[in-house]
Tab-separated table of C-alpha atoms and ligand atoms in Angstrom:
chain	number	residue	atom	x	y	z
O	20	MET	CA	-13.576	24.453	3.057
O	21	THR	CA	-12.689	22.226	5.958
O	22	ALA	CA	-10.997	23.707	9.006
O	23	PRO	CA	-7.747	21.769	9.481
O	24	GLN	CA	-8.811	20.492	12.884
O	25	ASP	CA	-12.000	19.084	11.331
O	26	HIS	CA	-10.209	17.058	8.692
O	27	PRO	CA	-10.859	13.318	9.161
O	28	ALA	CA	-7.130	12.768	9.448
O	29	ILE	CA	-7.015	14.991	12.512
O	30	ALA	CA	-10.106	13.391	13.987
O	31	ASP	CA	-8.255	10.092	13.872
O	32	ALA	CA	-5.261	11.462	15.647
O	33	ARG	CA	-7.489	12.867	18.385
O	34	LEU	CA	-9.388	9.649	18.695
O	35	HIS	CA	-6.307	7.595	19.247
O	36	GLN	CA	-4.241	10.081	21.182
O	37	GLY	CA	-3.181	8.583	24.454
O	38	VAL	CA	-5.097	5.393	23.815
O	39	ASP	CA	-2.485	3.395	21.984
O	40	ASP	CA	-0.141	1.814	24.476
O	41	GLY	CA	1.711	0.000	21.720
O	42	THR	CA	0.787	-3.368	23.123
O	43	ALA	CA	-0.552	-6.325	21.230
O	44	THR	CA	-4.115	-5.449	22.046
O	45	GLY	CA	-4.089	-1.940	20.597
O	46	PRO	CA	-6.812	0.641	20.969
O	47	VAL	CA	-9.769	-0.918	19.108
O	48	ASP	CA	-12.544	-1.765	21.567
O	49	PRO	CA	-10.387	-3.913	23.862
O	50	GLY	CA	-12.475	-6.830	25.000
O	51	ALA	CA	-15.350	-5.807	22.749
O	52	GLY	CA	-15.374	-9.100	20.907
O	53	LEU	CA	-17.547	-9.444	17.854
O	54	VAL	CA	-18.006	-6.425	15.568
O	55	ARG	CA	-20.718	-6.280	12.899
O	56	ILE	CA	-20.188	-4.455	9.599
O	57	PRO	CA	-22.953	-3.929	7.007
O	58	ALA	CA	-22.194	-6.161	4.009
O	59	HIS	CA	-23.519	-3.629	1.502
O	60	ARG	CA	-20.379	-1.565	2.034
O	61	TYR	CA	-18.705	-4.100	-0.240
O	62	THR	CA	-21.388	-4.293	-2.912
O	63	SER	CA	-23.528	-1.180	-3.183
O	64	ALA	CA	-23.084	1.364	-5.953
O	65	GLU	CA	-24.282	4.151	-3.633
O	66	PHE	CA	-21.624	3.296	-1.072
O	67	ALA	CA	-18.917	3.185	-3.744
O	68	GLU	CA	-20.132	6.564	-4.986
O	69	LEU	CA	-19.840	7.975	-1.465
O	70	GLU	CA	-16.282	6.662	-1.302
O	71	LEU	CA	-15.497	8.324	-4.623
O	72	ARG	CA	-16.752	11.653	-3.340
O	73	ARG	CA	-15.482	11.632	0.235
O	74	LEU	CA	-12.640	9.161	0.542
O	75	TRP	CA	-10.466	8.859	-2.550
O	76	PRO	CA	-10.016	12.622	-3.162
O	77	ARG	CA	-9.063	13.196	0.501
O	78	THR	CA	-6.557	10.549	1.559
O	79	TRP	CA	-2.864	9.975	1.010
O	80	GLN	CA	-2.286	7.095	-1.405
O	81	LEU	CA	0.795	5.247	-2.561
O	82	ALA	CA	1.074	6.241	-6.229
O	83	CYS	CA	4.479	5.074	-7.438
O	84	CYS	CA	8.079	4.801	-6.293
O	85	VAL	CA	10.946	7.270	-6.285
O	86	ASP	CA	12.475	5.019	-8.956
O	87	HIS	CA	9.658	6.041	-11.335
O	88	VAL	CA	10.322	9.757	-10.980
O	89	ALA	CA	13.963	10.004	-9.940
O	90	GLU	CA	15.256	12.301	-12.703
O	91	PRO	CA	14.162	15.773	-13.880
O	92	GLY	CA	11.577	15.279	-16.633
O	93	ASP	CA	10.351	11.915	-15.285
O	94	TRP	CA	6.604	11.609	-14.915
O	95	PHE	CA	4.064	9.074	-13.658
O	96	GLU	CA	0.277	9.181	-13.956
O	97	TYR	CA	-1.555	7.813	-10.903
O	98	ARG	CA	-5.185	6.809	-11.406
O	99	VAL	CA	-7.714	5.904	-8.755
O	100	GLY	CA	-11.344	5.619	-9.854
O	101	PRO	CA	-12.030	8.664	-12.032
O	102	PHE	CA	-9.134	10.629	-10.542
O	103	SER	CA	-5.842	11.121	-12.328
O	104	VAL	CA	-2.811	12.729	-10.716
O	105	LEU	CA	0.286	13.611	-12.687
O	106	ILE	CA	3.537	13.306	-10.740
O	107	VAL	CA	6.439	15.180	-12.306
O	108	ARG	CA	10.078	15.782	-11.338
O	109	ASP	CA	10.756	19.350	-12.476
O	110	GLY	CA	14.000	20.787	-13.828
O	111	ASP	CA	15.179	21.765	-10.339
O	112	GLY	CA	14.606	18.247	-9.075
O	113	THR	CA	11.467	19.153	-7.114
O	114	LEU	CA	8.734	16.542	-7.113
O	115	ARG	CA	5.367	18.024	-8.065
O	116	ALA	CA	1.879	16.671	-8.526
O	117	PHE	CA	-0.973	18.080	-10.550
O	118	GLN	CA	-4.523	17.149	-11.274
O	119	ASN	CA	-4.203	15.738	-14.759
O	120	ALA	CA	-6.422	18.268	-16.515
O	121	CYS	CA	-5.846	20.986	-19.063
O	122	ARG	CA	-7.162	24.349	-17.853
O	123	HIS	CA	-8.633	25.031	-21.325
O	124	ARG	CA	-11.244	22.306	-21.808
O	125	GLY	CA	-10.024	19.634	-19.471
O	126	ASN	CA	-8.096	17.213	-21.658
O	127	SER	CA	-5.706	14.886	-19.801
O	128	LEU	CA	-2.145	16.070	-20.264
O	129	CYS	CA	-0.268	12.770	-19.984
O	130	SER	CA	-0.989	9.117	-19.521
O	131	GLY	CA	1.236	6.276	-18.383
O	132	SER	CA	4.765	7.163	-17.366
O	133	GLY	CA	8.019	8.182	-18.938
O	134	SER	CA	10.987	10.489	-18.923
O	135	GLY	CA	12.506	13.444	-20.760
O	136	LEU	CA	9.568	15.774	-20.267
O	137	ALA	CA	10.592	19.434	-20.748
O	138	GLU	CA	7.113	20.965	-20.584
O	139	LEU	CA	3.491	19.878	-20.368
O	140	LYS	CA	1.751	20.545	-23.654
O	141	CYS	CA	-1.900	19.662	-24.070
O	142	GLY	CA	-2.409	17.483	-27.118
O	143	TYR	CA	-5.767	19.064	-27.995
O	144	HIS	CA	-5.169	22.794	-28.633
O	145	GLY	CA	-1.620	23.188	-27.426
O	146	TRP	CA	-1.816	25.093	-24.135
O	147	THR	CA	1.591	24.535	-22.553
O	148	TRP	CA	2.834	24.648	-18.946
O	149	ASP	CA	6.328	24.412	-17.515
O	150	LEU	CA	7.059	21.552	-15.131
O	151	ALA	CA	6.359	23.835	-12.165
O	152	GLY	CA	2.798	24.145	-13.460
O	153	GLN	CA	2.961	27.727	-14.781
O	154	LEU	CA	1.116	28.358	-18.060
O	155	ARG	CA	3.642	29.511	-20.685
O	156	ARG	CA	1.907	29.414	-24.088
O	157	VAL	CA	-1.650	29.671	-25.395
O	158	PRO	CA	-2.060	29.351	-29.181
O	159	GLY	CA	-4.405	32.040	-30.594
O	160	ARG	CA	-4.281	33.844	-27.262
O	161	LYS	CA	-5.949	37.014	-28.645
O	162	GLY	CA	-9.196	35.061	-29.019
O	163	PHE	CA	-9.358	34.832	-25.218
O	164	GLY	CA	-9.230	38.630	-24.849
O	165	SER	CA	-7.312	39.549	-21.717
O	166	LEU	CA	-6.365	36.041	-20.604
O	167	LYS	CA	-3.534	36.234	-18.063
O	168	LEU	CA	-1.164	33.252	-18.139
O	169	SER	CA	-0.715	33.531	-14.373
O	170	GLU	CA	-4.435	32.933	-13.883
O	171	PHE	CA	-4.291	29.370	-15.194
O	172	PRO	CA	-1.577	27.341	-13.491
O	173	LEU	CA	-2.070	23.590	-13.364
O	174	LEU	CA	-4.194	22.493	-10.416
O	175	SER	CA	-1.854	21.064	-7.850
O	176	ALA	CA	-2.098	18.053	-5.580
O	177	GLN	CA	0.015	17.175	-2.550
O	178	VAL	CA	2.973	14.894	-3.138
O	179	ASP	CA	5.577	13.610	-0.692
O	180	THR	CA	7.884	10.663	-0.229
O	181	TRP	CA	8.581	8.196	2.540
O	182	GLY	CA	11.660	6.058	1.861
O	183	PRO	CA	11.260	4.766	-1.709
O	184	PHE	CA	7.502	5.448	-1.814
O	185	VAL	CA	5.769	8.399	-3.505
O	186	PHE	CA	2.391	9.340	-2.053
O	187	VAL	CA	-0.164	11.804	-3.400
O	188	ASN	CA	-3.242	13.445	-1.941
O	189	LEU	CA	-5.724	15.463	-4.004
O	190	ASP	CA	-6.810	17.310	-0.865
O	191	LEU	CA	-4.618	20.380	-0.391
O	192	GLU	CA	-6.081	20.884	3.086
O	193	ALA	CA	-5.192	17.422	4.333
O	194	PRO	CA	-2.404	17.202	6.919
O	195	GLY	CA	0.979	16.277	5.473
O	196	LEU	CA	2.189	12.764	4.803
O	197	ASP	CA	4.419	12.792	7.894
O	198	VAL	CA	1.358	13.397	10.069
O	199	TYR	CA	-0.634	10.811	8.153
O	200	LEU	CA	1.957	8.052	8.567
O	201	GLU	CA	1.876	8.512	12.344
O	202	GLY	CA	4.284	6.197	14.170
O	203	VAL	CA	5.112	3.985	11.187
O	204	PRO	CA	8.323	5.593	9.849
O	205	ALA	CA	9.898	5.627	13.326
O	206	ASP	CA	8.782	2.063	13.984
O	207	VAL	CA	10.530	0.785	10.850
O	208	SER	CA	13.531	3.128	10.827
O	209	TRP	CA	15.812	0.159	11.652
O	210	ALA	CA	15.142	-1.212	8.127
O	211	ARG	CA	16.698	1.776	6.290
O	212	LEU	CA	13.982	1.793	3.628
O	213	GLU	CA	15.906	4.396	1.631
O	214	GLU	CA	18.306	1.607	0.588
O	215	PHE	CA	15.583	-0.220	-1.350
O	216	ARG	CA	15.051	0.199	-5.101
O	217	CYS	CA	11.830	-0.767	-6.849
O	218	THR	CA	12.426	-3.451	-9.439
O	219	ALA	CA	8.892	-4.096	-10.678
O	220	SER	CA	5.247	-3.291	-10.241
O	221	VAL	CA	2.314	-5.408	-11.305
O	222	VAL	CA	-1.323	-4.368	-11.484
O	223	GLY	CA	-4.181	-6.736	-12.190
O	224	GLU	CA	-7.943	-6.454	-12.150
O	225	VAL	CA	-9.723	-8.656	-9.598
O	226	ALA	CA	-13.410	-9.545	-9.229
O	227	ALA	CA	-13.805	-8.106	-5.745
O	228	ASN	CA	-14.405	-4.811	-3.992
O	229	TRP	CA	-11.224	-2.907	-3.128
O	230	LYS	CA	-11.926	-3.437	0.594
O	231	THR	CA	-12.221	-7.199	0.074
O	232	VAL	CA	-8.699	-7.033	-1.327
O	233	ALA	CA	-7.354	-4.728	1.395
O	234	ASP	CA	-8.957	-6.800	4.188
O	235	GLY	CA	-6.937	-9.789	2.963
O	236	PHE	CA	-3.749	-7.973	3.913
O	237	SER	CA	-5.105	-6.747	7.222
O	238	GLU	CA	-5.380	-9.920	9.282
O	239	THR	CA	-3.506	-13.158	9.941
O	240	TYR	CA	-6.608	-15.028	11.152
O	241	HIS	CA	-6.884	-16.689	7.721
O	242	ILE	CA	-3.401	-18.214	7.692
O	243	GLN	CA	-4.384	-21.414	9.534
O	244	THR	CA	-6.951	-22.217	6.815
O	245	LEU	CA	-6.000	-20.476	3.585
O	246	HIS	CA	-2.212	-20.903	3.869
O	247	PRO	CA	-1.629	-24.414	5.283
O	248	GLU	CA	1.920	-24.522	3.881
O	249	LEU	CA	2.805	-21.170	5.429
O	250	LEU	CA	1.414	-22.270	8.799
O	251	ARG	CA	4.269	-24.745	9.091
O	252	ASN	CA	6.849	-21.962	9.361
O	253	ILE	CA	5.140	-19.022	11.064
O	254	ASP	CA	4.166	-18.147	14.606
O	255	ASP	CA	0.693	-16.864	13.738
O	256	VAL	CA	-0.450	-17.108	17.367
O	257	ASN	CA	2.016	-14.701	18.952
O	258	ALA	CA	1.682	-12.121	16.192
O	259	PRO	CA	1.216	-8.794	17.956
O	260	GLN	CA	-0.817	-6.081	16.319
O	261	ARG	CA	-0.605	-2.384	16.945
O	262	LEU	CA	-2.867	0.453	15.861
O	263	TRP	CA	-2.042	4.109	15.622
O	264	GLY	CA	-4.902	5.988	13.871
O	265	HIS	CA	-4.835	5.650	10.080
O	266	THR	CA	-2.132	3.085	10.383
O	267	GLY	CA	-1.637	-0.285	11.973
O	268	LYS	CA	0.840	-3.075	12.145
O	269	SER	CA	1.245	-6.830	12.565
O	270	GLU	CA	4.465	-8.666	13.351
O	271	GLN	CA	4.937	-12.260	12.303
O	272	LEU	CA	7.967	-14.398	13.072
O	273	TYR	CA	8.954	-17.006	10.448
O	274	GLY	CA	11.218	-20.024	10.491
O	275	LEU	CA	9.436	-21.875	13.286
O	276	ALA	CA	6.298	-23.998	13.440
O	277	SER	CA	2.977	-22.451	14.358
O	278	PRO	CA	2.131	-23.184	18.013
O	279	ARG	CA	-1.096	-24.613	16.600
O	280	PHE	CA	0.823	-27.834	15.897
O	281	ALA	CA	0.600	-29.692	19.182
O	282	GLY	CA	4.008	-31.253	19.784
O	283	GLY	CA	5.640	-29.009	17.200
O	284	LEU	CA	7.129	-29.947	13.857
O	285	SER	CA	10.531	-31.283	12.894
O	286	ASP	CA	13.164	-28.923	11.479
O	287	ALA	CA	12.771	-30.755	8.158
O	288	GLU	CA	9.063	-29.944	8.035
O	289	VAL	CA	9.627	-26.278	8.891
O	290	TRP	CA	12.482	-26.038	6.375
O	291	ASP	CA	10.399	-27.525	3.563
O	292	SER	CA	7.560	-25.175	4.368
O	293	PHE	CA	9.888	-22.176	4.254
O	294	VAL	CA	11.364	-23.326	0.938
O	295	VAL	CA	7.926	-23.792	-0.642
O	296	THR	CA	6.539	-20.445	0.504
O	297	GLN	CA	9.602	-18.175	0.418
O	298	GLY	CA	12.611	-20.226	-0.641
O	299	GLY	CA	13.543	-17.522	-3.152
O	300	ARG	CA	14.896	-15.462	-0.272
O	301	MET	CA	17.603	-18.132	0.122
O	302	GLY	CA	17.879	-18.923	-3.576
O	303	VAL	CA	16.489	-22.388	-2.822
O	304	SER	CA	13.540	-23.745	-4.803
O	305	GLU	CA	13.520	-27.471	-4.020
O	306	PRO	CA	12.376	-28.771	-0.621
O	307	GLY	CA	14.282	-31.590	1.050
O	308	SER	CA	17.832	-31.744	2.459
O	309	VAL	CA	17.327	-29.688	5.586
O	310	PRO	CA	20.658	-28.185	6.694
O	311	GLU	CA	22.224	-29.170	9.978
O	312	VAL	CA	21.442	-26.847	12.886
O	313	PRO	CA	24.607	-26.246	14.948
O	314	GLU	CA	24.498	-26.577	18.724
O	315	GLY	CA	23.229	-23.357	20.287
O	316	SER	CA	21.521	-22.199	17.085
O	317	THR	CA	17.981	-22.514	15.818
O	318	LEU	CA	16.696	-23.407	12.374
O	319	ALA	CA	15.674	-19.732	12.069
O	320	ASP	CA	19.360	-18.757	12.605
O	321	VAL	CA	20.373	-21.150	9.845
O	322	ILE	CA	17.732	-19.824	7.447
O	323	ALA	CA	18.695	-16.226	8.269
O	324	GLU	CA	22.330	-16.985	7.464
O	325	ARG	CA	21.332	-18.632	4.166
O	326	ILE	CA	19.351	-15.469	3.353
O	327	ARG	CA	22.368	-13.294	4.213
O	328	VAL	CA	24.618	-15.336	1.941
O	329	HIS	CA	22.116	-15.301	-0.921
O	330	ALA	CA	21.466	-11.564	-0.524
O	331	ALA	CA	25.218	-10.916	-0.798
O	332	THR	CA	25.219	-12.619	-4.209
O	333	GLN	CA	22.504	-10.134	-5.224
O	334	GLY	CA	24.464	-7.132	-3.980
O	335	SER	CA	22.563	-6.676	-0.701
O	336	ASP	CA	24.518	-6.394	2.529
O	337	LEU	CA	22.543	-7.865	5.433
O	338	SER	CA	25.510	-8.220	7.762
O	339	GLY	CA	24.052	-5.640	10.140
O	340	PHE	CA	20.764	-7.484	10.609
O	341	ASP	CA	20.304	-10.241	13.182
O	342	THR	CA	18.081	-13.312	12.868
O	343	ASP	CA	15.046	-11.492	14.233
O	344	ARG	CA	15.336	-8.629	11.732
O	345	ILE	CA	15.508	-11.116	8.870
O	346	MET	CA	12.903	-13.607	10.060
O	347	ARG	CA	10.286	-11.232	11.503
O	348	LEU	CA	7.854	-9.703	9.017
O	349	HIS	CA	6.713	-6.193	9.897
O	350	GLN	CA	3.483	-5.639	8.035
O	351	TYR	CA	2.032	-2.133	8.047
O	352	ASN	CA	-1.440	-1.072	7.009
O	353	LEU	CA	-1.895	2.472	5.754
O	354	PHE	CA	-5.512	3.545	5.455
O	355	PRO	CA	-7.259	3.214	3.143
O	356	ASN	CA	-5.669	0.770	0.759
O	357	CYS	CA	-2.003	0.057	1.253
O	358	SER	CA	0.067	-2.548	3.057
O	359	VAL	CA	3.848	-2.342	3.336
O	360	LEU	CA	5.719	-5.551	4.187
O	361	VAL	CA	9.234	-5.345	5.555
O	362	THR	CA	11.976	-7.737	6.585
O	363	ALA	CA	15.693	-6.957	6.467
O	364	ASP	CA	15.998	-8.444	2.975
O	365	THR	CA	12.543	-7.821	1.512
O	366	LEU	CA	10.280	-4.873	0.921
O	367	SER	CA	7.011	-4.929	-0.950
O	368	ALA	CA	3.845	-2.880	-1.003
O	369	LEU	CA	0.344	-4.005	-1.852
O	370	VAL	CA	-2.419	-1.645	-2.921
O	371	ALA	CA	-6.112	-2.028	-3.706
O	372	ARG	CA	-8.038	0.511	-5.739
O	373	PRO	CA	-11.688	0.721	-6.758
O	374	GLY	CA	-12.644	-0.696	-10.152
O	375	ALA	CA	-15.400	0.323	-12.554
O	376	VAL	CA	-18.097	-1.268	-10.376
O	377	PRO	CA	-18.194	-2.046	-6.622
O	378	GLY	CA	-17.413	-5.710	-7.287
O	379	MET	CA	-14.214	-4.991	-9.195
O	380	ALA	CA	-10.870	-3.659	-8.013
O	381	GLU	CA	-7.312	-3.151	-9.101
O	382	MET	CA	-4.740	-5.021	-7.058
O	383	GLY	CA	-1.185	-3.796	-7.323
O	384	ILE	CA	2.145	-4.880	-5.929
O	385	PHE	CA	5.479	-3.070	-5.853
O	386	ALA	CA	8.572	-5.243	-5.423
O	387	PHE	CA	11.907	-3.948	-4.106
O	388	ARG	CA	15.507	-5.015	-3.703
O	389	ARG	CA	17.872	-3.736	-1.014
O	390	ALA	CA	20.747	-1.884	-2.660
O	391	SER	CA	22.253	1.115	-0.847
O	392	ALA	CA	21.172	4.658	-0.114
O	393	GLU	CA	23.491	5.918	-2.869
O	394	ALA	CA	22.528	3.312	-5.481
O	395	PRO	CA	21.383	4.782	-8.802
O	396	TYR	CA	17.704	4.638	-9.685
O	397	ALA	CA	16.379	2.796	-12.720
O	398	LYS	CA	12.873	2.592	-14.107
O	399	PRO	CA	11.089	-0.459	-12.683
O	400	MET	CA	9.401	-2.960	-14.962
O	401	ASP	CA	5.718	-2.022	-14.790
O	402	LEU	CA	3.226	-4.653	-15.863
O	403	ARG	CA	-0.528	-4.567	-16.181
O	404	VAL	CA	-1.875	-8.096	-16.497
O	405	ALA	CA	-5.159	-9.968	-16.760
O	406	PHE	CA	-6.204	-11.633	-13.503
O	407	GLU	CA	-5.397	-15.109	-14.855
O	408	ASP	CA	-1.829	-13.949	-15.473
O	409	LEU	CA	-1.410	-12.294	-12.078
O	410	ASP	CA	1.403	-14.256	-10.416
O	411	LEU	CA	2.145	-12.795	-7.003
O	412	GLY	CA	4.029	-15.741	-5.545
O	413	TYR	CA	2.890	-18.859	-3.695
O	414	VAL	CA	1.153	-17.270	-0.719
O	415	LEU	CA	-0.269	-14.116	-2.318
O	416	ASN	CA	-1.670	-16.233	-5.154
O	417	GLN	CA	-3.710	-18.061	-2.504
O	418	ASP	CA	-4.913	-14.694	-1.199
O	419	ALA	CA	-5.874	-13.569	-4.707
O	420	ALA	CA	-7.601	-16.840	-5.618
O	421	VAL	CA	-10.161	-16.490	-2.825
O	422	LEU	CA	-11.244	-12.922	-3.684
O	423	ALA	CA	-13.932	-13.614	-6.297
O	424	GLY	CA	-15.584	-16.191	-4.050
O	425	ILE	CA	-15.700	-13.756	-1.120
O	426	GLN	CA	-17.270	-11.110	-3.322
O	427	ARG	CA	-19.856	-13.557	-4.693
O	428	GLY	CA	-20.838	-14.448	-1.148
O	429	LEU	CA	-21.104	-10.795	-0.152
O	430	ASN	CA	-23.621	-10.299	-2.983
O	431	GLN	CA	-26.114	-12.774	-1.527
O	432	PRO	CA	-29.244	-10.954	-0.347
O	433	GLY	CA	-29.512	-12.753	2.984
O	434	LEU	CA	-25.986	-11.795	4.023
O	435	THR	CA	-26.716	-8.371	5.470
O	436	GLU	CA	-23.653	-8.148	7.684
O	437	ILE	CA	-20.218	-9.591	8.190
O	438	VAL	CA	-18.767	-10.196	11.637
O	439	LEU	CA	-15.223	-9.475	12.710
O	440	SER	CA	-13.064	-10.758	15.525
O	441	GLN	CA	-10.591	-8.688	17.540
O	442	GLU	CA	-7.973	-10.751	15.685
O	443	GLU	CA	-9.223	-8.756	12.676
O	444	LYS	CA	-8.823	-5.397	14.427
O	445	ARG	CA	-6.991	-3.882	11.490
O	446	VAL	CA	-10.049	-4.599	9.299
O	447	ILE	CA	-12.237	-3.035	11.989
O	448	ASN	CA	-9.920	-0.034	12.028
O	449	THR	CA	-10.324	0.383	8.261
O	450	HIS	CA	-14.084	0.597	8.744
O	451	ARG	CA	-13.825	3.039	11.643
O	452	ASN	CA	-11.648	5.338	9.524
O	453	LEU	CA	-13.953	4.884	6.546
O	454	GLU	CA	-16.931	5.931	8.664
O	455	ARG	CA	-15.135	9.113	9.653
O	456	TYR	CA	-14.276	10.054	6.076
O	457	LEU	CA	-17.742	9.221	4.766
O	458	GLY	CA	-19.544	10.845	7.686
O	459	ILE	CA	-21.553	7.716	8.523
O	460	GLY	CA	-22.171	5.637	11.622
O	461	PRO	CA	-21.006	2.052	12.376
O	462	ALA	CA	-24.364	0.638	11.286
O	463	ASP	CA	-24.640	2.622	8.024
Q	523	LIG	S1	-8.190	21.097	-23.986
Q	523	LIG	FE1	-6.127	21.478	-23.647
Q	523	LIG	S2	-5.588	23.027	-25.022
Q	523	LIG	FE2	-7.719	22.693	-25.359
Q	524	LIG	FE1	-2.896	-14.289	3.156
């Protein structure tokens, strides 16, 4: 048993209490410069085993979306490493989560996802629970002597929602999701996340450690090199970061040239760059023919208006969002493995989960569309694809393509450590949290 105040989640809150001033520098070792991290954290089987014992069964993780389990009888199986959590909407509409194990001899009760579940019947010998997890039937019950049904409820897990996201935590002693998310929900309340509906999810296996994947969505330092097209329409220099405890944030403004281009870029160059990297937001796929920018407006204003007009054709009302809300990406990092990306017209979530060996991971993405708070829910299209078929869009494909090469490099025996800049403070923060959960020091 862990006393609540000793839970790693609470330790984080204490650590950061009063330290975060919400400025661009954030609370990680201001002025500390270079930070060294042992490279074996990304490659060693022992380290991955430690994570399986001390991290994955104890943290809140994005499992699915409300769209997956909106109706009574809907269910979704969430897997991370060897763990399997069954999320069920019961007959009263209450969302419940159970460890996916029969109390008889352990068989998994469900796999995948679906709807119309009235009870949970084990496919091996037929023990059956109601959707609230109470055991109702045991075939050949006399053989068990005085077995009491009430003694064998399903083993529960924590489940909670934030906007359209469903999170689970196998640790019943962990602080609630609202505590875990810290300042994030308030920070993004302007975006009315409850209006978004999940349209699709894609999961693919990648040849990299889960942290290699998660690190890729925890810093913008790589944009100038890995995303040269994106650099032409993003201010990656004035991109403030903020850290709470388990959570962090980066803001990036789009629709203008990176200050790295001495002398700037023409509107035509910025426009083409926006079209190539995220033209779908305007319904434009071909570069060229930059629109005229009226006196007193900026190209970003023009792009934002194009996005508003296109969104209206898709049933999304962006009339209440100004240029900044549309053109500024708010990217949140939720320890250990999730990043949520928000603009007025877009919402997506990226997750990284451990694979069968330390050098493999599952990368997942949830895509959303803004509808309205009252819009009906529909089952998203869920795809599991081979890495070669993983198409995440122009920029994320560049992020995915580099993963196997990073992992190969991390395997080289002479590379005993990696070094991180304060620009990569959200990666550093992941490691600091990891150390707390695993009970290890910065050099371990
Ligand atoms: S393992 Fe489930 S009823 Fe036997
Ligand atoms: Fe990237």
